[in-house]
Coordinates of C-alpha atoms in Angstrom, one line a residue:
Chain A
X1 CA 4.5 114.3 61.2
X2 CA 1.4 116.1 62.5
X3 CA -1.5 115.1 64.6
X4 CA -3.3 111.8 64.0
X5 CA -6.5 112.6 62.3
X6 CA -7.7 109.0 62.2
X7 CA -7.1 106.7 65.1
X8 CA -8.7 103.4 65.8
X9 CA -8.1 101.2 68.8
X10 CA -8.9 97.5 68.5
X11 CA -11.7 98.3 66.1
X12 CA -13.9 95.3 65.5
X13 CA -17.0 94.6 63.5
X14 CA -18.8 91.3 63.6
X15 CA -21.7 90.4 61.4
X16 CA -23.7 87.4 62.5
X17 CA -20.6 85.6 63.8
X18 CA -18.5 86.7 60.8
X19 CA -15.7 89.0 61.8
X20 CA -15.3 91.6 59.0
X21 CA -12.8 93.8 60.8
X22 CA -10.7 92.3 63.5
X23 CA -9.0 94.5 66.2
X24 CA -7.8 97.1 63.8
X25 CA -5.3 99.6 65.0
X26 CA -4.8 102.3 62.6
X27 CA -3.2 105.7 62.8
X28 CA -3.2 108.2 60.0
X29 CA -1.5 111.6 60.4
X30 CA -2.6 114.9 59.0
X31 CA -1.8 115.4 55.4
X32 CA -1.0 111.8 54.7
X33 CA -2.0 109.9 51.6
X34 CA -2.8 106.5 53.0
X35 CA -3.3 103.5 50.7
X36 CA -5.7 101.0 52.1
X37 CA -5.2 97.7 50.4
X38 CA -7.0 94.5 50.5
X39 CA -8.8 92.0 48.5
X40 CA -12.5 92.3 48.0
X41 CA -14.3 91.5 51.3
X42 CA -11.1 92.1 53.3
X43 CA -13.0 94.7 55.4
X44 CA -11.9 98.0 53.8
X45 CA -15.4 99.4 53.2
X46 CA -16.6 98.3 56.6
X47 CA -13.7 100.1 58.2
X48 CA -14.5 103.3 56.2
X49 CA -18.2 103.0 57.2
X50 CA -17.2 102.8 60.9
X51 CA -14.9 105.8 60.4
X52 CA -17.8 107.7 59.1
X53 CA -20.4 106.6 61.6
X54 CA -22.5 104.9 58.9
X55 CA -22.3 101.7 60.9
X56 CA -21.5 101.1 64.5
X57 CA -18.4 99.2 65.6
X58 CA -19.0 96.0 67.5
X59 CA -16.2 96.9 69.8
X60 CA -13.1 99.1 70.0
X61 CA -13.0 102.8 69.4
X62 CA -12.6 105.3 66.6
X63 CA -11.5 108.9 66.5
X64 CA -11.7 111.0 63.4
X65 CA -10.5 114.5 63.9
X66 CA -10.6 113.8 67.6
X67 CA -14.3 113.0 67.5
X68 CA -16.2 109.8 67.9
X69 CA -18.2 109.1 64.7
X70 CA -20.9 107.2 66.6
X71 CA -21.5 109.9 69.1
X72 CA -20.9 113.0 67.0
X73 CA -21.7 111.9 63.5
X74 CA -22.5 115.3 62.3
X75 CA -19.2 116.8 63.4
X76 CA -17.3 114.0 61.8
X77 CA -19.2 114.3 58.5
X78 CA -18.4 117.9 58.4
X79 CA -14.7 117.0 58.3
X80 CA -14.9 114.1 55.9
X81 CA -15.7 113.8 52.3
X82 CA -16.7 110.2 51.4
X83 CA -16.7 108.9 47.8
X84 CA -18.4 105.5 48.0
X85 CA -17.7 102.7 45.6
X86 CA -20.2 103.0 42.7
X87 CA -21.2 106.5 43.6
X88 CA -24.7 107.6 42.5
X89 CA -26.2 110.9 41.7
X90 CA -29.7 112.1 41.1
X91 CA -29.9 111.1 37.5
X92 CA -32.5 113.7 36.4
X93 CA -30.6 116.6 37.9
X94 CA -27.7 118.3 36.2
X95 CA -24.2 118.0 37.5
X96 CA -24.4 121.5 38.8
X97 CA -27.7 120.9 40.6
X98 CA -26.3 117.7 42.2
X99 CA -23.3 119.6 43.5
X100 CA -25.5 122.4 44.6
X101 CA -27.6 120.1 46.7
X102 CA -24.5 118.8 48.4
X103 CA -23.5 122.4 49.1
X104 CA -26.9 123.1 50.5
X105 CA -26.8 120.1 52.8
X106 CA -23.5 121.5 54.1
X107 CA -25.0 124.9 54.7
X108 CA -22.7 126.7 52.3
X109 CA -24.0 130.1 51.3
X110 CA -25.5 130.3 47.9
X111 CA -23.2 132.8 46.4
X112 CA -20.1 131.0 47.7
X113 CA -21.5 127.7 46.5
X114 CA -22.1 129.0 43.0
X115 CA -18.6 130.2 42.7
X116 CA -17.0 127.1 44.2
X117 CA -19.1 124.7 42.1
X118 CA -18.3 126.5 38.9
X119 CA -14.5 126.3 39.6
X120 CA -14.7 122.7 40.7
X121 CA -16.6 121.6 37.6
X122 CA -13.7 123.2 35.7
X123 CA -11.1 121.4 37.8
X124 CA -12.7 118.0 37.1
X125 CA -13.2 118.8 33.5
X126 CA -17.0 118.9 33.5
X127 CA -17.6 122.5 32.8
X128 CA -19.0 121.9 29.3
X129 CA -21.6 119.3 30.6
X130 CA -22.3 121.1 33.9
X131 CA -25.9 121.7 32.9
X132 CA -26.6 118.3 31.4
X133 CA -28.5 115.7 33.4
X134 CA -26.3 113.2 35.1
X135 CA -28.0 110.3 33.3
X136 CA -26.1 111.3 30.1
X137 CA -22.7 110.9 31.9
X138 CA -20.3 108.0 31.5
X139 CA -18.9 106.1 34.4
X140 CA -15.7 108.1 34.4
X141 CA -17.5 111.4 34.3
X142 CA -19.7 110.4 37.3
X143 CA -16.6 109.4 39.2
X144 CA -15.0 112.8 38.5
X145 CA -18.3 114.4 39.5
X146 CA -18.0 112.4 42.7
X147 CA -14.6 113.9 43.4
X148 CA -16.0 117.4 42.8
X149 CA -18.8 116.4 45.2
X150 CA -16.5 115.7 48.1
X151 CA -14.5 118.7 47.3
X152 CA -17.6 121.0 47.5
X153 CA -17.6 120.9 51.3
X154 CA -13.8 121.4 51.5
X155 CA -13.1 118.5 53.8
X156 CA -10.1 117.9 55.9
X157 CA -10.2 114.3 55.1
X158 CA -11.3 112.4 52.1
X159 CA -12.2 108.7 52.1
X160 CA -12.1 107.3 48.6
X161 CA -13.5 103.8 48.1
X162 CA -12.2 102.2 44.9
X163 CA -12.5 105.4 43.0
X164 CA -11.1 104.0 39.8
X165 CA -13.0 100.7 39.5
X166 CA -14.6 100.2 36.1
X167 CA -13.0 103.2 34.4
X168 CA -10.8 103.2 31.2
X169 CA -7.1 104.0 31.6
X170 CA -7.4 107.6 30.5
X171 CA -10.2 108.2 33.0
X172 CA -8.1 106.5 35.7
X173 CA -5.2 108.9 35.0
X174 CA -7.6 111.9 35.3
X175 CA -8.9 110.7 38.6
X176 CA -5.5 109.9 40.0
X177 CA -4.3 113.3 39.0
X178 CA -7.3 114.9 40.8
X179 CA -6.7 112.8 43.9
X180 CA -3.0 113.8 44.0
X181 CA -4.1 117.5 43.6
X182 CA -6.4 117.0 46.5
X183 CA -3.5 115.6 48.5
X184 CA -1.3 118.6 47.6
X185 CA -4.0 120.9 49.0
X186 CA -3.3 119.3 52.4
X187 CA -6.3 117.1 52.5
X188 CA -5.6 113.8 54.3
X189 CA -6.6 111.0 52.0
X190 CA -7.5 107.4 52.6
X191 CA -7.4 105.6 49.3
X192 CA -9.0 102.2 49.2
X193 CA -8.1 100.0 46.4
X194 CA -7.0 96.6 45.3
X195 CA -5.4 98.1 42.2
X196 CA -1.8 98.2 43.3
X197 CA 0.0 100.3 40.7
X198 CA -2.4 103.2 41.4
X199 CA -1.8 103.1 45.1
X200 CA 1.9 102.9 44.5
X201 CA 1.7 105.9 42.3
X202 CA -0.1 108.0 44.9
X203 CA 0.5 106.9 48.4
X204 CA 3.5 107.2 50.6
X205 CA 2.2 104.8 53.1
X206 CA 0.0 101.7 52.8
X207 CA -1.9 99.4 55.1
X208 CA -2.7 96.0 54.0
X209 CA -5.9 94.4 55.2
X210 CA -6.5 90.7 55.0
X211 CA -9.5 89.0 56.6
X212 CA -10.1 92.0 58.7
X213 CA -6.7 92.3 60.1
X214 CA -4.0 94.8 59.3
X215 CA -1.2 92.6 58.2
X216 CA 1.2 95.3 57.1
X217 CA 1.4 99.0 57.7
X218 CA 4.2 101.3 56.7
X219 CA 6.0 103.1 53.9
X220 CA 6.1 101.3 50.6
X221 CA 9.9 100.9 50.4
X222 CA 10.2 99.6 53.9
X223 CA 7.5 97.1 53.4
X224 CA 9.1 96.2 50.1
X225 CA 12.4 95.4 51.7
X226 CA 10.7 93.4 54.4
X227 CA 8.8 91.5 51.8
X228 CA 11.8 90.9 49.5
X229 CA 13.7 89.2 52.4
X230 CA 14.5 90.4 55.8
X231 CA 15.3 94.0 54.9
X232 CA 17.7 93.3 52.2
X233 CA 18.4 94.9 48.9
X234 CA 17.9 93.2 45.6
X235 CA 19.9 94.2 42.6
X236 CA 20.0 93.1 39.1
X237 CA 23.1 93.3 36.9
X238 CA 23.1 92.4 33.2
X239 CA 26.4 91.5 31.5
X240 CA 27.2 90.9 27.9
X241 CA 28.3 87.3 28.2
X242 CA 28.0 85.7 31.6
X243 CA 30.6 83.2 32.7
X244 CA 29.8 81.0 35.7
X245 CA 33.0 82.3 37.3
X246 CA 31.5 85.8 37.5
X247 CA 29.1 84.6 40.2
X248 CA 32.1 83.8 42.5
X249 CA 33.6 87.2 41.7
X250 CA 30.5 89.0 42.9
X251 CA 30.1 86.8 45.9
X252 CA 33.5 88.0 47.1
X253 CA 32.3 91.6 47.3
X254 CA 31.8 92.4 50.9
X255 CA 28.1 92.5 51.9
X256 CA 26.8 90.4 49.1
X257 CA 24.7 87.5 50.4
X258 CA 23.6 85.7 47.4
X259 CA 24.0 85.6 43.7
X260 CA 22.0 83.7 41.2
X261 CA 22.4 83.7 37.4
X262 CA 19.6 83.5 34.9
X263 CA 21.0 83.8 31.3
X264 CA 22.9 87.1 31.3
X265 CA 21.1 88.5 34.3
X266 CA 22.5 88.2 37.7
X267 CA 20.2 88.5 40.7
X268 CA 22.1 89.8 43.7
X269 CA 20.9 90.0 47.3
X270 CA 22.9 92.3 49.6
X271 CA 22.8 94.0 52.9
X272 CA 22.9 97.5 51.3
X273 CA 23.1 99.2 48.0
X274 CA 26.4 97.9 46.6
X275 CA 26.0 98.8 42.9
X276 CA 29.3 100.7 42.8
X277 CA 31.3 97.9 44.2
X278 CA 29.6 95.2 42.2
X279 CA 30.0 97.0 38.9
X280 CA 33.7 97.4 39.6
X281 CA 34.0 93.8 40.4
X282 CA 32.3 92.8 37.2
X283 CA 34.4 95.1 35.0
X284 CA 37.6 93.9 36.8
X285 CA 36.7 90.4 36.0
X286 CA 36.8 91.3 32.3
X287 CA 33.1 91.2 31.5
X288 CA 31.1 94.1 30.2
X289 CA 28.4 95.5 32.4
X290 CA 25.3 96.3 30.3
X291 CA 22.9 97.5 32.9
X292 CA 22.2 97.5 36.6
X293 CA 19.4 98.5 38.8
X294 CA 18.1 98.2 42.2
X295 CA 14.8 96.2 42.2
X296 CA 11.9 98.4 43.1
X297 CA 9.7 97.2 45.8
X298 CA 6.7 96.5 43.8
X299 CA 3.6 96.7 45.8
X300 CA 2.3 93.7 44.1
X301 CA 4.9 91.6 45.7
X302 CA 4.4 93.1 49.1
X303 CA 0.7 92.6 48.8
X304 CA 1.0 89.0 47.7
X305 CA 3.4 88.2 50.4
X306 CA 1.3 89.7 53.2
X307 CA -2.1 88.5 52.0
X308 CA -0.7 85.0 51.8
X309 CA 0.6 85.3 55.4
X310 CA -2.9 86.1 56.7
Chain B
X1 CA -33.9 119.4 56.6
X2 CA -35.0 122.4 54.6
X3 CA -32.6 121.5 51.8
X4 CA -34.0 118.0 51.6
X5 CA -37.5 119.3 51.6
X6 CA -36.9 121.8 48.8
X7 CA -35.2 119.3 46.6
X8 CA -37.8 116.7 47.1
X9 CA -40.6 119.1 46.5
X10 CA -39.0 120.3 43.3
X11 CA -38.5 116.6 42.3
X12 CA -42.1 115.8 42.9
X13 CA -43.5 118.7 41.1
X14 CA -41.4 118.3 38.0
X15 CA -41.9 114.5 38.0
X16 CA -44.0 112.6 35.5
X17 CA -45.5 110.8 38.5
X18 CA -47.0 114.0 39.8
X19 CA -48.5 115.0 36.5
X20 CA -50.1 111.6 36.0
X21 CA -51.5 111.6 39.5
X22 CA -52.8 115.1 39.2
X23 CA -54.5 114.2 35.9
X24 CA -56.1 111.1 37.5
X25 CA -57.4 113.1 40.4
X26 CA -58.5 116.0 38.2
X27 CA -60.4 113.8 35.8
X28 CA -62.2 112.0 38.6
X29 CA -63.1 115.3 40.1
X30 CA -64.5 116.5 36.8
X31 CA -66.5 113.3 36.5
X32 CA -67.8 113.6 40.0
X33 CA -68.9 117.1 39.6
X34 CA -70.7 116.2 36.4
X35 CA -72.6 113.5 38.2
X36 CA -73.3 115.8 41.1
X37 CA -74.7 118.5 38.8
X38 CA -76.8 116.0 36.9
X39 CA -78.4 114.7 40.1
X40 CA -78.2 117.5 42.6
X41 CA -81.7 118.8 41.8
X42 CA -83.3 115.6 42.6
X43 CA -81.8 115.4 46.1
X44 CA -82.3 119.0 47.1
X45 CA -85.7 119.9 48.4
X46 CA -86.9 123.2 49.6
X47 CA -85.9 122.5 53.2
X48 CA -82.4 121.2 52.4
X49 CA -79.7 122.8 54.2
X50 CA -76.0 122.7 53.2
X51 CA -76.7 122.6 49.5
X52 CA -73.1 123.4 48.8
X53 CA -71.9 120.3 50.6
X54 CA -74.1 118.2 48.5
X55 CA -71.8 119.0 45.6
X56 CA -69.3 116.7 47.2
X57 CA -71.5 114.0 48.5
X58 CA -74.1 113.5 45.8
X59 CA -73.8 110.4 43.8
X60 CA -75.8 109.4 40.8
X61 CA -77.6 106.1 40.3
X62 CA -74.8 103.5 40.2
X63 CA -72.3 106.3 39.9
X64 CA -70.1 107.2 42.8
X65 CA -69.7 110.6 44.4
X66 CA -66.7 112.8 44.6
X67 CA -66.1 111.6 48.1
X68 CA -65.9 108.1 46.9
X69 CA -63.4 109.0 44.3
X70 CA -61.3 111.0 46.7
X71 CA -61.3 108.2 49.3
X72 CA -60.1 105.9 46.5
X73 CA -57.4 108.1 45.2
X74 CA -55.9 109.6 48.3
X75 CA -54.3 106.4 49.4
X76 CA -53.0 105.8 45.9
X77 CA -51.5 109.3 45.8
X78 CA -50.1 108.9 49.2
X79 CA -48.5 105.6 48.3
X80 CA -47.2 106.9 45.0
X81 CA -45.5 109.8 46.7
X82 CA -43.8 107.7 49.4
X83 CA -43.1 104.1 48.2
X84 CA -39.6 104.8 46.9
X85 CA -38.6 107.5 49.4
X86 CA -35.6 105.6 50.9
X87 CA -35.0 102.6 48.7
X88 CA -34.7 104.5 45.5
X89 CA -31.9 106.5 47.1
X90 CA -30.2 103.3 48.0
X91 CA -30.5 101.7 44.7
X92 CA -29.3 104.8 42.8
X93 CA -26.2 104.9 45.0
X94 CA -27.2 108.3 46.5
X95 CA -27.9 107.1 50.0
X96 CA -24.3 106.7 51.2
X97 CA -23.4 110.0 49.6
X98 CA -26.4 111.7 51.3
X99 CA -25.6 110.0 54.6
X100 CA -22.1 111.2 54.6
X101 CA -23.2 114.8 54.6
X102 CA -23.5 116.6 57.9
X103 CA -27.2 116.1 58.3
X104 CA -29.2 114.0 60.7
X105 CA -30.7 110.9 59.3
X106 CA -34.2 111.8 60.4
X107 CA -34.1 115.0 58.5
X108 CA -33.9 112.9 55.3
X109 CA -37.1 111.1 56.2
X110 CA -38.7 114.3 57.6
X111 CA -37.8 116.3 54.6
X112 CA -39.2 113.8 52.2
X113 CA -42.3 113.3 54.2
X114 CA -43.1 116.9 54.5
X115 CA -42.4 117.5 50.8
X116 CA -44.8 114.6 50.0
X117 CA -47.4 116.0 52.3
X118 CA -47.1 119.4 50.7
X119 CA -47.7 117.9 47.3
X120 CA -50.6 115.9 48.6
X121 CA -52.0 119.0 50.2
X122 CA -51.7 121.0 47.0
X123 CA -53.4 118.3 45.1
X124 CA -56.3 117.8 47.4
X125 CA -56.8 121.5 48.0
X126 CA -56.6 122.1 44.3
X127 CA -59.1 119.5 43.4
X128 CA -61.5 120.5 46.1
X129 CA -61.3 124.2 45.0
X130 CA -61.9 123.2 41.4
X131 CA -65.0 121.2 42.3
X132 CA -66.2 124.0 44.6
X133 CA -65.6 126.7 42.0
X134 CA -67.3 124.9 39.2
X135 CA -70.1 123.9 41.5
X136 CA -70.5 127.5 42.6
X137 CA -70.7 128.6 39.0
X138 CA -73.1 125.9 37.9
X139 CA -75.3 125.5 40.9
X140 CA -75.2 129.1 41.9
X141 CA -75.5 128.6 45.6
X142 CA -72.7 130.2 47.6
X143 CA -71.4 128.3 50.6
X144 CA -72.1 129.8 54.0
X145 CA -69.4 130.2 56.7
X146 CA -70.1 126.8 58.2
X147 CA -69.9 125.0 54.9
X148 CA -66.5 126.7 54.2
X149 CA -65.2 125.5 57.6
X150 CA -66.5 122.0 57.0
X151 CA -64.9 121.8 53.6
X152 CA -61.6 123.1 55.0
X153 CA -61.8 120.5 57.8
X154 CA -62.5 117.9 55.2
X155 CA -59.4 118.9 53.3
X156 CA -57.3 118.8 56.5
X157 CA -58.6 115.3 57.4
X158 CA -57.9 114.2 53.9
X159 CA -54.4 115.4 54.1
X160 CA -53.9 113.6 57.4
X161 CA -55.3 110.4 55.8
X162 CA -53.1 110.7 52.8
X163 CA -50.2 111.3 55.2
X164 CA -50.9 108.0 56.8
X165 CA -50.6 106.1 53.5
X166 CA -47.5 108.0 52.7
X167 CA -46.0 107.1 56.1
X168 CA -46.9 103.5 55.5
X169 CA -45.3 103.6 52.1
X170 CA -42.1 105.3 53.5
X171 CA -42.0 102.6 56.2
X172 CA -42.0 99.9 53.5
X173 CA -39.4 101.8 51.5
X174 CA -37.1 101.7 54.5
X175 CA -37.7 98.0 55.0
X176 CA -37.6 96.7 51.5
X177 CA -34.6 97.1 49.3
X178 CA -36.5 97.1 46.0
X179 CA -39.0 99.8 45.1
X180 CA -41.3 97.4 43.3
X181 CA -41.6 95.4 46.5
X182 CA -42.3 98.4 48.7
X183 CA -45.0 99.6 46.3
X184 CA -46.7 96.2 46.1
X185 CA -46.6 95.9 49.8
X186 CA -48.2 99.3 50.3
X187 CA -50.8 98.5 47.7
X188 CA -51.5 95.2 49.2
X189 CA -52.2 96.8 52.6
X190 CA -54.5 99.3 51.0
X191 CA -56.4 96.7 48.9
X192 CA -56.8 94.6 52.1
X193 CA -58.3 97.4 54.0
X194 CA -60.3 98.9 51.2
X195 CA -61.8 95.9 49.6
X196 CA -61.4 92.8 51.8
X197 CA -61.8 94.0 55.3
X198 CA -65.5 94.9 55.0
X199 CA -66.2 91.4 53.6
X200 CA -64.2 89.7 56.4
X201 CA -65.6 91.9 59.1
X202 CA -69.2 91.2 57.8
X203 CA -68.5 87.5 57.9
X204 CA -67.1 87.6 61.4
X205 CA -70.0 89.6 62.7
X206 CA -72.5 87.2 61.1
X207 CA -70.7 84.3 62.6
X208 CA -70.7 85.7 66.1
X209 CA -74.2 87.3 66.0
X210 CA -76.1 85.9 63.1
X211 CA -79.1 87.9 61.8
X212 CA -81.9 87.1 59.5
X213 CA -85.3 88.6 58.8
X214 CA -86.7 87.4 62.1
X215 CA -83.9 88.6 64.3
X216 CA -84.6 90.6 67.3
X217 CA -83.4 94.2 67.5
X218 CA -80.8 93.3 70.1
X219 CA -79.3 90.8 67.7
X220 CA -79.2 93.3 64.9
X221 CA -77.7 95.9 67.1
X222 CA -75.1 93.4 68.3
X223 CA -74.2 92.5 64.8
X224 CA -73.9 96.1 63.7
X225 CA -71.9 97.0 66.7
X226 CA -69.5 94.2 66.2
X227 CA -69.1 94.8 62.5
X228 CA -68.6 98.5 63.1
X229 CA -66.0 98.1 65.8
X230 CA -64.0 95.5 63.8
X231 CA -64.1 97.6 60.7
X232 CA -62.5 100.4 62.6
X233 CA -59.2 98.8 62.6
X234 CA -59.1 100.0 59.0
X235 CA -58.0 103.6 58.4
X236 CA -60.3 103.5 55.4
X237 CA -63.3 103.1 57.6
X238 CA -62.1 105.8 60.0
X239 CA -61.6 108.2 57.2
X240 CA -64.9 107.3 55.7
X241 CA -66.7 108.0 59.0
X242 CA -64.9 111.2 59.5
X243 CA -65.7 112.7 56.1
X244 CA -69.3 111.6 56.1
X245 CA -69.8 113.3 59.4
X246 CA -68.1 116.4 58.2
X247 CA -69.9 116.8 54.9
X248 CA -73.3 115.4 55.7
X249 CA -74.3 117.1 59.0
X250 CA -77.7 115.3 58.8
X251 CA -75.9 112.1 59.8
X252 CA -75.9 112.6 63.5
X253 CA -73.5 109.9 64.5
X254 CA -70.7 107.7 63.3
X255 CA -71.7 105.1 65.8
X256 CA -72.8 102.1 63.8
X257 CA -75.3 101.1 66.6
X258 CA -77.0 104.4 66.6
X259 CA -77.1 104.5 62.8
X260 CA -78.9 101.2 62.8
X261 CA -81.3 102.4 65.4
X262 CA -82.0 105.6 63.6
X263 CA -82.7 103.8 60.4
X264 CA -85.2 101.7 62.3
X265 CA -86.9 104.5 64.0
X266 CA -87.1 106.3 60.7
X267 CA -86.2 109.5 62.5
X268 CA -84.9 112.3 60.3
X269 CA -82.1 113.7 62.3
X270 CA -81.5 117.4 62.5
X271 CA -78.2 118.6 61.2
X272 CA -75.5 118.5 63.7
X273 CA -73.8 121.8 64.7
X274 CA -70.3 122.2 63.4
X275 CA -68.6 121.8 66.8
X276 CA -70.5 118.6 67.4
X277 CA -69.5 117.2 64.0
X278 CA -65.9 118.0 64.8
X279 CA -66.1 116.4 68.2
X280 CA -67.7 113.4 66.6
X281 CA -64.8 112.8 64.2
X282 CA -62.1 113.7 66.7
X283 CA -61.4 110.1 67.7
X284 CA -61.2 109.0 64.1
X285 CA -58.7 111.7 63.2
X286 CA -56.6 111.1 66.3
X287 CA -56.5 107.4 65.5
X288 CA -55.3 108.1 61.9
X289 CA -52.7 110.4 63.3
X290 CA -51.6 107.8 65.7
X291 CA -51.3 105.2 63.0
X292 CA -49.2 107.6 61.1
X293 CA -47.0 108.1 64.1
X294 CA -46.5 104.4 64.5
X295 CA -45.4 104.0 60.9
X296 CA -43.1 106.9 61.3
X297 CA -41.6 105.8 64.5
X298 CA -40.9 102.3 63.1
X299 CA -39.3 103.8 60.0
X300 CA -37.1 106.0 62.2
X301 CA -35.9 103.2 64.4
X302 CA -35.1 101.0 61.5
X303 CA -33.4 103.7 59.5
X304 CA -31.4 105.1 62.3
X305 CA -29.8 101.8 63.1
X306 CA -29.2 100.8 59.6
X307 CA -25.9 100.4 58.0
X308 CA -25.6 102.4 54.8
X309 CA -23.7 100.6 52.2
X310 CA -23.3 101.7 48.7
X311 CA -24.1 98.3 47.2

């Protein structure tokens, strides 16, 4: 992968004796979609604020795009688009005016800003209400406007803090689509959430934060295997009518560690993907194989496992 | 900073708040000019100089002058323009979005303050011009050069004074999370200085240097000096002294001691030349500016170090 765009070393933030972020070491490469997971109060937002220079770390260091956000906040803010949780806009101003204000603060030339804003409002599906005041907008519309708002300055990085909280399922899909488009344009994204399916849909890599510590960091499938049990594969096979004898048949397949039977479903743990061998063993034993699949590493499981650990 | 300034200015001018404030100030100006025109003939004698300035300072029986109205409303306007500068951004969820843009934090405060000051300036200048224009039309005495300069200086001092109240309101808007709290706190400070301080100061002066009908002149002077010095901790007093000296050149001093003495000697002072009036009010103006700077500095320090959370 490319250069690290975000790098923290022993990043710590203490509020009146309470450690919100505890010696966090994070490295995010250019173009990555990083899912930042954790329960409420785990320290996700605090970490983002430190990355942006909106609050000072108690100790440790941060580099964003090679710059220190405490020392060079303006440089960092030029690179980063931040969508805070519960984003707000100037309610009396229209969507277009709000975006234009952001463009102005970023010193984007007027003509260029006009064009960019018009096309962005189209992208986020707000063209028709572009000149309506924001106080007439729904939560989902505001959130989409928020995404347009960070896009206005064409950032290299986008920090999204719970962008889908409090939005209906259709709205969530729209927003996830926009975020994934953003990622495809090469913008590095940190996506903070506690909503696991969404993170799983978007992110290739996740970090799990619990009580201020990074308890897991890596690709979802690798974390999943670790969570499911020491790097093993889990498979499920469904047969038409399970006989207890079939358990022994499968156990004899080389590489299979454990088999358990619940009704007609056999849960198999193995060292590697043995679907071929197992299916043959089942058919040879005279049973009919109805279905078989490798269990996906659900993020939920990973998450539960690691947050319990902390 | 220019972007912030422009947006805030547009916000102010199109806001309901601005319209209400302007109507308030405008109506009081109309009222004041009406009083002045009713009574101006009785105060102007054949030897009166600075008739034009009398438009601003003349009060009717039991009815206040334009100056009084203005000194009442400027703090209100200043507070109204500043009390929610920072905390409304916070409560609307705009602050973290704003702060994540590549601008310095102080340019947010600066832009807002300068926009407010501009609005305040437009308002004061507008009202003064309306009064001057109407007065000119009705009284028919054109101002001479010195009067024009005095009126302009008065406008400038008024803007500085309004700026102080705005800076105070901005300070509270940085400290308090709720807009209602910051407004009440600013109003409380104003009410304290405007209404209560004179009473308290009078009581203190009377306790330290009691005076009655038989008191010696030394005692009376002591009392007046003490009262005057104590009252000067209030920006209202400073402003009052400054504008009186500017608009009534016959008052030769802002020194409470001398004022008491001159009222005893019954001496009718000659009008003070313009430069002397300006010199006279210089300390007052500088003090108001300094108070303004203190409020500002404190807001900066607090705001710079603050953590900006969206909730």
